[in-house]
PDB file of C-alpha atoms in Angstrom:
ATOM      1  CA  MET A  20      -0.497   8.525   1.455  1.00 42.00           C
ATOM      2  CA  THR A  21      -0.625   6.888  -1.952  1.00 43.00           C
ATOM      3  CA  GLU A  22      -2.881   8.473  -4.534  1.00 43.00           C
ATOM      4  CA  VAL A  23      -5.989   6.517  -5.370  1.00 46.00           C
ATOM      5  CA  THR A  24      -8.593   7.847  -7.767  1.00 46.00           C
ATOM      6  CA  LYS A  25     -12.177   6.669  -8.158  1.00 47.00           C
ATOM      7  CA  THR A  26     -14.374   7.964 -10.944  1.00 48.00           C
ATOM      8  CA  GLU A  27     -18.071   8.337 -10.152  1.00 48.00           C
ATOM      9  CA  LEU A  28     -20.549   8.040 -13.026  1.00 48.00           C
ATOM     10  CA  THR A  29     -24.133   9.052 -13.543  1.00 46.00           C
ATOM     11  CA  GLU A  30     -26.617   6.429 -14.733  1.00 47.00           C
ATOM     12  CA  ASP A  31     -26.013   7.433 -18.329  1.00 49.00           C
ATOM     13  CA  GLY A  32     -22.278   6.996 -17.934  1.00 48.00           C
ATOM     14  CA  LYS A  33     -21.177  10.617 -17.621  1.00 46.00           C
ATOM     15  CA  VAL A  34     -18.277  11.373 -15.302  1.00 45.00           C
ATOM     16  CA  ILE A  35     -19.438  13.625 -12.504  1.00 44.00           C
ATOM     17  CA  ARG A  36     -16.367  13.807 -10.263  1.00 43.00           C
ATOM     18  CA  LYS A  37     -13.414  11.910  -8.924  1.00 49.00           C
ATOM     19  CA  VAL A  38     -13.007  10.917  -5.316  1.00 49.00           C
ATOM     20  CA  ARG A  39      -9.449  10.679  -4.039  1.00 54.00           C
ATOM     21  CA  SER A  40      -8.256   8.889  -0.928  1.00 49.00           C
ATOM     22  CA  PHE A  41      -5.344  11.257  -0.406  1.00 45.00           C
ATOM     23  CA  VAL A  42      -4.284  14.864  -0.421  1.00 46.00           C
ATOM     24  CA  ARG A  43      -1.258  15.384  -2.629  1.00 45.00           C
ATOM     25  CA  ARG A  44       1.570  16.990  -0.685  1.00 50.00           C
ATOM     26  CA  GLU A  45       4.721  17.363  -2.723  1.00 58.00           C
ATOM     27  CA  GLY A  46       6.778  19.120  -0.061  1.00 69.00           C
ATOM     28  CA  ARG A  47      10.366  20.169  -0.401  1.00 88.00           C
ATOM     29  CA  LEU A  48      13.115  17.682  -1.024  1.00 94.00           C
ATOM     30  CA  THR A  49      16.132  17.757   1.245  1.00 96.00           C
ATOM     31  CA  LYS A  50      19.505  17.708  -0.492  1.00 96.00           C
ATOM     32  CA  GLY A  51      19.926  14.095   0.566  1.00 96.00           C
ATOM     33  CA  GLN A  52      16.540  13.082  -0.812  1.00 97.00           C
ATOM     34  CA  GLU A  53      17.187  14.872  -4.082  1.00 96.00           C
ATOM     35  CA  GLN A  54      20.593  13.246  -4.412  1.00 97.00           C
ATOM     36  CA  ALA A  55      19.126   9.820  -3.676  1.00 97.00           C
ATOM     37  CA  LEU A  56      16.435  10.323  -6.324  1.00 97.00           C
ATOM     38  CA  ASN A  57      19.019  11.389  -8.895  1.00 96.00           C
ATOM     39  CA  GLU A  58      21.499   8.652  -8.120  1.00 97.00           C
ATOM     40  CA  SER A  59      19.320   5.680  -7.152  1.00 98.00           C
ATOM     41  CA  TRP A  60      16.277   6.082  -9.387  1.00 98.00           C
ATOM     42  CA  PRO A  61      17.995   4.563 -12.457  1.00 97.00           C
ATOM     43  CA  THR A  62      18.511   1.277 -10.576  1.00 97.00           C
ATOM     44  CA  MET A  63      15.677   1.272  -8.014  1.00 98.00           C
ATOM     45  CA  GLY A  64      12.966   3.436  -9.555  1.00 98.00           C
ATOM     46  CA  ILE A  65      10.229   2.230 -11.902  1.00 98.00           C
ATOM     47  CA  ASP A  66       8.759   4.899 -14.172  1.00 98.00           C
ATOM     48  CA  PHE A  67       5.051   4.754 -14.875  1.00 97.00           C
ATOM     49  CA  ASP A  68       4.361   3.291 -18.286  1.00 96.00           C
ATOM     50  CA  ALA A  69       1.125   1.738 -19.467  1.00 93.00           C
ATOM     51  CA  THR A  70       2.980  -1.520 -20.123  1.00 96.00           C
ATOM     52  CA  GLU A  71       2.748  -4.673 -18.048  1.00 98.00           C
ATOM     53  CA  LEU A  72       5.791  -5.335 -15.895  1.00 98.00           C
ATOM     54  CA  ASP A  73       7.793  -8.556 -15.930  1.00 98.00           C
ATOM     55  CA  TRP A  74       9.068  -9.185 -12.382  1.00 98.00           C
ATOM     56  CA  GLN A  75      11.785 -11.486 -13.675  1.00 98.00           C
ATOM     57  CA  GLN A  76      13.168  -8.618 -15.743  1.00 98.00           C
ATOM     58  CA  VAL A  77      12.678  -6.052 -12.959  1.00 98.00           C
ATOM     59  CA  PHE A  78      14.527  -8.038 -10.270  1.00 98.00           C
ATOM     60  CA  GLY A  79      16.513 -10.590 -12.247  1.00 98.00           C
ATOM     61  CA  ASN A  80      14.976 -13.485 -10.307  1.00 98.00           C
ATOM     62  CA  ASP A  81      11.713 -15.290  -9.600  1.00 98.00           C
ATOM     63  CA  ASN A  82      11.512 -14.542  -5.877  1.00 98.00           C
ATOM     64  CA  PRO A  83       8.115 -13.785  -4.284  1.00 98.00           C
ATOM     65  CA  VAL A  84       6.967 -10.183  -4.770  1.00 99.00           C
ATOM     66  CA  VAL A  85       5.636  -8.081  -1.882  1.00 99.00           C
ATOM     67  CA  LEU A  86       4.013  -4.786  -2.869  1.00 99.00           C
ATOM     68  CA  GLU A  87       3.264  -1.964  -0.434  1.00 98.00           C
ATOM     69  CA  ILE A  88       0.818   0.836  -1.193  1.00 98.00           C
ATOM     70  CA  GLY A  89       1.662   4.154   0.465  1.00 97.00           C
ATOM     71  CA  PHE A  90       4.978   3.529   2.233  1.00 96.00           C
ATOM     72  CA  GLY A  91       5.335   7.051   3.655  1.00 94.00           C
ATOM     73  CA  MET A  92       9.029   7.758   4.268  1.00 95.00           C
ATOM     74  CA  GLY A  93       9.879   4.118   3.606  1.00 96.00           C
ATOM     75  CA  ALA A  94      11.663   3.199   6.853  1.00 95.00           C
ATOM     76  CA  SER A  95       9.646   0.045   7.554  1.00 96.00           C
ATOM     77  CA  LEU A  96       9.638  -0.995   3.890  1.00 98.00           C
ATOM     78  CA  VAL A  97      13.439  -0.785   3.739  1.00 98.00           C
ATOM     79  CA  GLU A  98      13.724  -2.743   6.987  1.00 97.00           C
ATOM     80  CA  MET A  99      11.438  -5.461   5.618  1.00 98.00           C
ATOM     81  CA  ALA A 100      13.476  -5.706   2.427  1.00 98.00           C
ATOM     82  CA  LYS A 101      16.717  -5.891   4.420  1.00 98.00           C
ATOM     83  CA  ASN A 102      15.307  -8.602   6.701  1.00 98.00           C
ATOM     84  CA  ALA A 103      13.967 -10.737   3.833  1.00 98.00           C
ATOM     85  CA  PRO A 104      16.536 -10.852   0.998  1.00 98.00           C
ATOM     86  CA  GLU A 105      14.766 -13.940  -0.344  1.00 98.00           C
ATOM     87  CA  LYS A 106      11.814 -11.739  -1.364  1.00 98.00           C
ATOM     88  CA  ASN A 107      11.386  -8.824  -3.781  1.00 99.00           C
ATOM     89  CA  PHE A 108       9.728  -5.638  -2.529  1.00 99.00           C
ATOM     90  CA  VAL A 109       7.917  -2.914  -4.461  1.00 98.00           C
ATOM     91  CA  GLY A 110       6.657   0.329  -2.924  1.00 98.00           C
ATOM     92  CA  ILE A 111       4.214   2.828  -4.423  1.00 98.00           C
ATOM     93  CA  GLU A 112       4.052   6.337  -2.950  1.00 97.00           C
ATOM     94  CA  VAL A 113       3.046   9.715  -4.449  1.00 94.00           C
ATOM     95  CA  HIS A 114       4.831  11.863  -1.864  1.00 94.00           C
ATOM     96  CA  THR A 115       8.129  12.662  -3.617  1.00 96.00           C
ATOM     97  CA  PRO A 116      10.132  13.439  -0.449  1.00 97.00           C
ATOM     98  CA  GLY A 117       8.992  10.078   0.918  1.00 97.00           C
ATOM     99  CA  VAL A 118      10.297   8.324  -2.183  1.00 98.00           C
ATOM    100  CA  GLY A 119      13.590  10.209  -1.822  1.00 98.00           C
ATOM    101  CA  ALA A 120      13.829   9.278   1.860  1.00 98.00           C
ATOM    102  CA  CYS A 121      13.118   5.628   1.046  1.00 98.00           C
ATOM    103  CA  LEU A 122      15.866   5.556  -1.569  1.00 98.00           C
ATOM    104  CA  MET A 123      18.278   7.192   0.878  1.00 98.00           C
ATOM    105  CA  ALA A 124      17.521   4.559   3.510  1.00 98.00           C
ATOM    106  CA  ALA A 125      17.765   1.716   0.994  1.00 98.00           C
ATOM    107  CA  ARG A 126      21.165   2.899  -0.186  1.00 97.00           C
ATOM    108  CA  GLU A 127      22.448   3.241   3.381  1.00 97.00           C
ATOM    109  CA  ALA A 128      21.164  -0.249   4.238  1.00 98.00           C
ATOM    110  CA  GLY A 129      22.673  -1.776   1.100  1.00 98.00           C
ATOM    111  CA  VAL A 130      19.284  -3.079   0.014  1.00 98.00           C
ATOM    112  CA  THR A 131      19.070  -4.320  -3.580  1.00 97.00           C
ATOM    113  CA  ASN A 132      15.745  -6.213  -3.536  1.00 98.00           C
ATOM    114  CA  LEU A 133      13.574  -3.082  -3.495  1.00 98.00           C
ATOM    115  CA  ARG A 134      12.000  -1.005  -6.271  1.00 98.00           C
ATOM    116  CA  VAL A 135       9.878   2.120  -5.864  1.00 98.00           C
ATOM    117  CA  MET A 136       7.279   3.989  -7.899  1.00 98.00           C
ATOM    118  CA  CYS A 137       5.950   7.524  -7.552  1.00 97.00           C
ATOM    119  CA  HIS A 138       2.492   7.377  -9.120  1.00 96.00           C
ATOM    120  CA  ASP A 139      -1.232   6.763  -8.612  1.00 92.00           C
ATOM    121  CA  ALA A 140      -1.524   3.235  -7.198  1.00 95.00           C
ATOM    122  CA  VAL A 141      -4.771   2.467  -9.013  1.00 94.00           C
ATOM    123  CA  GLU A 142      -3.265   3.325 -12.403  1.00 95.00           C
ATOM    124  CA  VAL A 143      -0.253   1.154 -11.612  1.00 97.00           C
ATOM    125  CA  PHE A 144      -2.501  -1.761 -10.643  1.00 97.00           C
ATOM    126  CA  GLU A 145      -4.718  -1.364 -13.670  1.00 96.00           C
ATOM    127  CA  GLN A 146      -2.022  -0.863 -16.293  1.00 97.00           C
ATOM    128  CA  MET A 147       1.291  -2.284 -15.067  1.00 98.00           C
ATOM    129  CA  LEU A 148       0.801  -5.240 -12.722  1.00 98.00           C
ATOM    130  CA  PRO A 149       0.406  -8.741 -14.166  1.00 98.00           C
ATOM    131  CA  LYS A 150      -2.546 -10.761 -12.929  1.00 98.00           C
ATOM    132  CA  GLU A 151      -1.817 -13.273 -10.168  1.00 98.00           C
ATOM    133  CA  SER A 152       1.783 -12.076  -9.808  1.00 98.00           C
ATOM    134  CA  LEU A 153       1.962 -10.775  -6.215  1.00 98.00           C
ATOM    135  CA  ASP A 154       2.496 -12.890  -3.122  1.00 98.00           C
ATOM    136  CA  THR A 155       1.560 -10.095  -0.712  1.00 98.00           C
ATOM    137  CA  VAL A 156      -0.056  -6.649  -0.901  1.00 98.00           C
ATOM    138  CA  GLN A 157       0.516  -4.393   2.115  1.00 98.00           C
ATOM    139  CA  LEU A 158      -1.479  -1.343   3.181  1.00 98.00           C
ATOM    140  CA  PHE A 159      -0.239   0.056   6.478  1.00 95.00           C
ATOM    141  CA  PHE A 160      -1.816   3.010   8.263  1.00 93.00           C
ATOM    142  CA  PRO A 161      -3.709   4.565   5.327  1.00 94.00           C
ATOM    143  CA  ASP A 162      -5.391   7.913   5.845  1.00 93.00           C
ATOM    144  CA  PRO A 163      -8.428   7.056   8.006  1.00 92.00           C
ATOM    145  CA  TRP A 164     -10.603   9.919   6.771  1.00 90.00           C
ATOM    146  CA  HIS A 165     -12.231   9.706  10.173  1.00 86.00           C
ATOM    147  CA  LYS A 166     -15.105  12.111   9.539  1.00 91.00           C
ATOM    148  CA  LYS A 167     -18.159  10.163   8.436  1.00 89.00           C
ATOM    149  CA  ARG A 168     -18.763  12.363   5.398  1.00 92.00           C
ATOM    150  CA  HIS A 169     -15.250  11.496   4.227  1.00 89.00           C
ATOM    151  CA  HIS A 170     -15.548   7.710   4.609  1.00 91.00           C
ATOM    152  CA  LYS A 171     -16.076   7.384   0.856  1.00 91.00           C
ATOM    153  CA  ARG A 172     -12.488   8.599   0.449  1.00 91.00           C
ATOM    154  CA  ARG A 173     -11.084   5.629   2.320  1.00 95.00           C
ATOM    155  CA  ILE A 174      -8.935   3.524   0.039  1.00 95.00           C
ATOM    156  CA  VAL A 175     -10.370   0.221   1.257  1.00 97.00           C
ATOM    157  CA  GLN A 176     -13.604  -0.166  -0.674  1.00 97.00           C
ATOM    158  CA  LEU A 177     -15.063  -3.163  -2.490  1.00 97.00           C
ATOM    159  CA  PRO A 178     -13.703  -2.272  -5.984  1.00 97.00           C
ATOM    160  CA  PHE A 179     -10.253  -1.745  -4.454  1.00 97.00           C
ATOM    161  CA  ALA A 180     -10.356  -5.130  -2.694  1.00 98.00           C
ATOM    162  CA  GLU A 181     -11.331  -6.808  -5.956  1.00 98.00           C
ATOM    163  CA  MET A 182      -8.536  -4.983  -7.796  1.00 98.00           C
ATOM    164  CA  VAL A 183      -6.004  -6.252  -5.254  1.00 98.00           C
ATOM    165  CA  ARG A 184      -7.326  -9.828  -5.468  1.00 98.00           C
ATOM    166  CA  ASP A 185      -6.906  -9.804  -9.233  1.00 98.00           C
ATOM    167  CA  LYS A 186      -3.156  -9.228  -8.826  1.00 98.00           C
ATOM    168  CA  LEU A 187      -2.594 -11.643  -5.932  1.00 98.00           C
ATOM    169  CA  LYS A 188      -1.528 -15.202  -6.575  1.00 98.00           C
ATOM    170  CA  MET A 189      -3.824 -17.940  -5.321  1.00 98.00           C
ATOM    171  CA  GLY A 190      -3.153 -18.065  -1.619  1.00 98.00           C
ATOM    172  CA  GLY A 191      -1.610 -14.587  -1.723  1.00 98.00           C
ATOM    173  CA  VAL A 192      -2.190 -12.265   1.219  1.00 98.00           C
ATOM    174  CA  PHE A 193      -3.678  -8.782   1.526  1.00 98.00           C
ATOM    175  CA  HIS A 194      -2.288  -7.371   4.793  1.00 98.00           C
ATOM    176  CA  MET A 195      -3.767  -4.180   6.260  1.00 98.00           C
ATOM    177  CA  ALA A 196      -2.966  -2.318   9.464  1.00 96.00           C
ATOM    178  CA  THR A 197      -4.583   0.741  11.044  1.00 94.00           C
ATOM    179  CA  ASP A 198      -4.586   2.534  14.375  1.00 91.00           C
ATOM    180  CA  TRP A 199      -8.209   3.680  13.926  1.00 91.00           C
ATOM    181  CA  GLU A 200     -10.637   1.087  15.289  1.00 93.00           C
ATOM    182  CA  ASN A 201     -13.505   2.450  13.202  1.00 94.00           C
ATOM    183  CA  TYR A 202     -11.408   2.041  10.057  1.00 95.00           C
ATOM    184  CA  ALA A 203     -10.437  -1.480  11.118  1.00 97.00           C
ATOM    185  CA  GLU A 204     -14.137  -2.302  11.407  1.00 97.00           C
ATOM    186  CA  HIS A 205     -14.729  -0.720   7.994  1.00 97.00           C
ATOM    187  CA  MET A 206     -11.910  -2.837   6.496  1.00 98.00           C
ATOM    188  CA  ILE A 207     -13.448  -6.005   7.925  1.00 98.00           C
ATOM    189  CA  GLU A 208     -16.886  -5.068   6.586  1.00 98.00           C
ATOM    190  CA  VAL A 209     -15.482  -4.505   3.093  1.00 98.00           C
ATOM    191  CA  MET A 210     -13.310  -7.625   3.052  1.00 98.00           C
ATOM    192  CA  GLU A 211     -16.084  -9.878   4.348  1.00 98.00           C
ATOM    193  CA  ALA A 212     -18.221  -8.668   1.442  1.00 98.00           C
ATOM    194  CA  ALA A 213     -15.448  -9.116  -1.126  1.00 98.00           C
ATOM    195  CA  PRO A 214     -15.656 -12.461  -2.950  1.00 98.00           C
ATOM    196  CA  HIS A 215     -12.942 -15.125  -2.783  1.00 98.00           C
ATOM    197  CA  TYR A 216     -11.130 -13.854   0.295  1.00 98.00           C
ATOM    198  CA  GLN A 217     -10.694 -15.618   3.631  1.00 98.00           C
ATOM    199  CA  ASN A 218      -9.630 -14.028   6.901  1.00 98.00           C
ATOM    200  CA  THR A 219      -6.505 -15.712   8.292  1.00 98.00           C
ATOM    201  CA  ALA A 220      -7.129 -14.922  11.983  1.00 98.00           C
ATOM    202  CA  LYS A 221      -7.418 -17.965  14.239  1.00 96.00           C
ATOM    203  CA  GLU A 222      -9.877 -16.140  16.458  1.00 96.00           C
ATOM    204  CA  GLY A 223     -12.040 -13.168  15.529  1.00 97.00           C
ATOM    205  CA  TYR A 224     -10.964 -10.954  12.640  1.00 98.00           C
ATOM    206  CA  TYR A 225      -7.590  -9.549  13.731  1.00 98.00           C
ATOM    207  CA  VAL A 226      -4.111 -11.083  13.859  1.00 98.00           C
ATOM    208  CA  PRO A 227      -1.257 -10.174  16.209  1.00 96.00           C
ATOM    209  CA  ARG A 228       1.325  -7.868  14.638  1.00 95.00           C
ATOM    210  CA  PRO A 229       3.287 -10.200  12.345  1.00 96.00           C
ATOM    211  CA  GLU A 230       7.051 -10.297  12.871  1.00 94.00           C
ATOM    212  CA  GLU A 231       7.625  -9.209   9.293  1.00 95.00           C
ATOM    213  CA  ARG A 232       5.903  -5.863   9.877  1.00 96.00           C
ATOM    214  CA  PRO A 233       8.406  -3.666  11.754  1.00 95.00           C
ATOM    215  CA  LEU A 234       7.244  -1.688  14.760  1.00 90.00           C
ATOM    216  CA  THR A 235       7.414   1.940  13.593  1.00 81.00           C
ATOM    217  CA  LYS A 236       8.284   4.979  15.722  1.00 78.00           C
ATOM    218  CA  PHE A 237       4.748   6.178  15.054  1.00 73.00           C
ATOM    219  CA  GLU A 238       3.346   2.915  16.389  1.00 84.00           C
ATOM    220  CA  GLN A 239       5.661   2.905  19.409  1.00 83.00           C
ATOM    221  CA  ARG A 240       4.463   6.392  20.312  1.00 79.00           C
ATOM    222  CA  GLY A 241       0.866   5.255  19.959  1.00 76.00           C
ATOM    223  CA  GLN A 242       1.492   2.305  22.256  1.00 81.00           C
ATOM    224  CA  ARG A 243       2.902   4.622  24.918  1.00 84.00           C
ATOM    225  CA  LEU A 244      -0.270   6.687  24.650  1.00 81.00           C
ATOM    226  CA  GLY A 245      -2.434   3.595  24.922  1.00 81.00           C
ATOM    227  CA  HIS A 246      -3.529   3.560  21.273  1.00 84.00           C
ATOM    228  CA  GLY A 247      -4.413   0.258  19.646  1.00 92.00           C
ATOM    229  CA  VAL A 248      -3.264  -1.089  16.290  1.00 93.00           C
ATOM    230  CA  TRP A 249      -5.265  -3.611  14.290  1.00 96.00           C
ATOM    231  CA  ASP A 250      -3.610  -5.978  11.810  1.00 97.00           C
ATOM    232  CA  ILE A 251      -5.873  -7.670   9.306  1.00 98.00           C
ATOM    233  CA  LYS A 252      -4.908 -10.402   6.834  1.00 98.00           C
ATOM    234  CA  TYR A 253      -7.010 -11.919   4.091  1.00 99.00           C
ATOM    235  CA  THR A 254      -5.860 -14.587   1.669  1.00 98.00           C
ATOM    236  CA  ARG A 255      -7.073 -15.098  -1.885  1.00 98.00           C
ATOM    237  CA  THR A 256      -9.012 -18.337  -2.170  1.00 98.00           C
ATOM    238  CA  ALA A 257     -10.145 -18.369  -5.816  1.00 98.00           C
TER     239      ALA A 257
END
């Protein structure tokens, strides 16, 4: 799960604590993951730097940019990049073995339209992403923090939605997916309150799984067990 930090302030502006939407788990790198990081990072990795990125310089073209927050082990992200060479893909993930696994898969698939970052997503959004530069932001299966007392740790909150909108182009899409119905309802509640967004569903609030989002092994297992998955898309309107 991608790291997201929220600072809480007292009325007089003093920092009292930070709420995180993730638990950092570094884990051990396999030899393959470590090799992929060493060999592929120079061409596919983006180091954190408090300097605004230029997508033309990053990718060498002006293709639409799709950014995914928290790509896990990267299998679906690599598949999306392979299936859509006419787009550029960026993934942000704090779990180092996941980044290594993603780079391994990208190299094996011969994918060249993908870049990855290993850093706090909020800091990347705030300090590195140009305004109105993203065609799509993806957030698939974030940690649901299902206990009620932990709901404040959920990444989808109003400030987060507004941060995403700031980086989306006009008409750009924020695509979320979750297998927790309560979290899906929470996402809808937040997004309906967020200004200048419009739900793209033809009926109700949810859309069928779009073809561009690969069916993961995790999701296939859930389907066999009778678990639901909710896809939600909102477009920036102003």
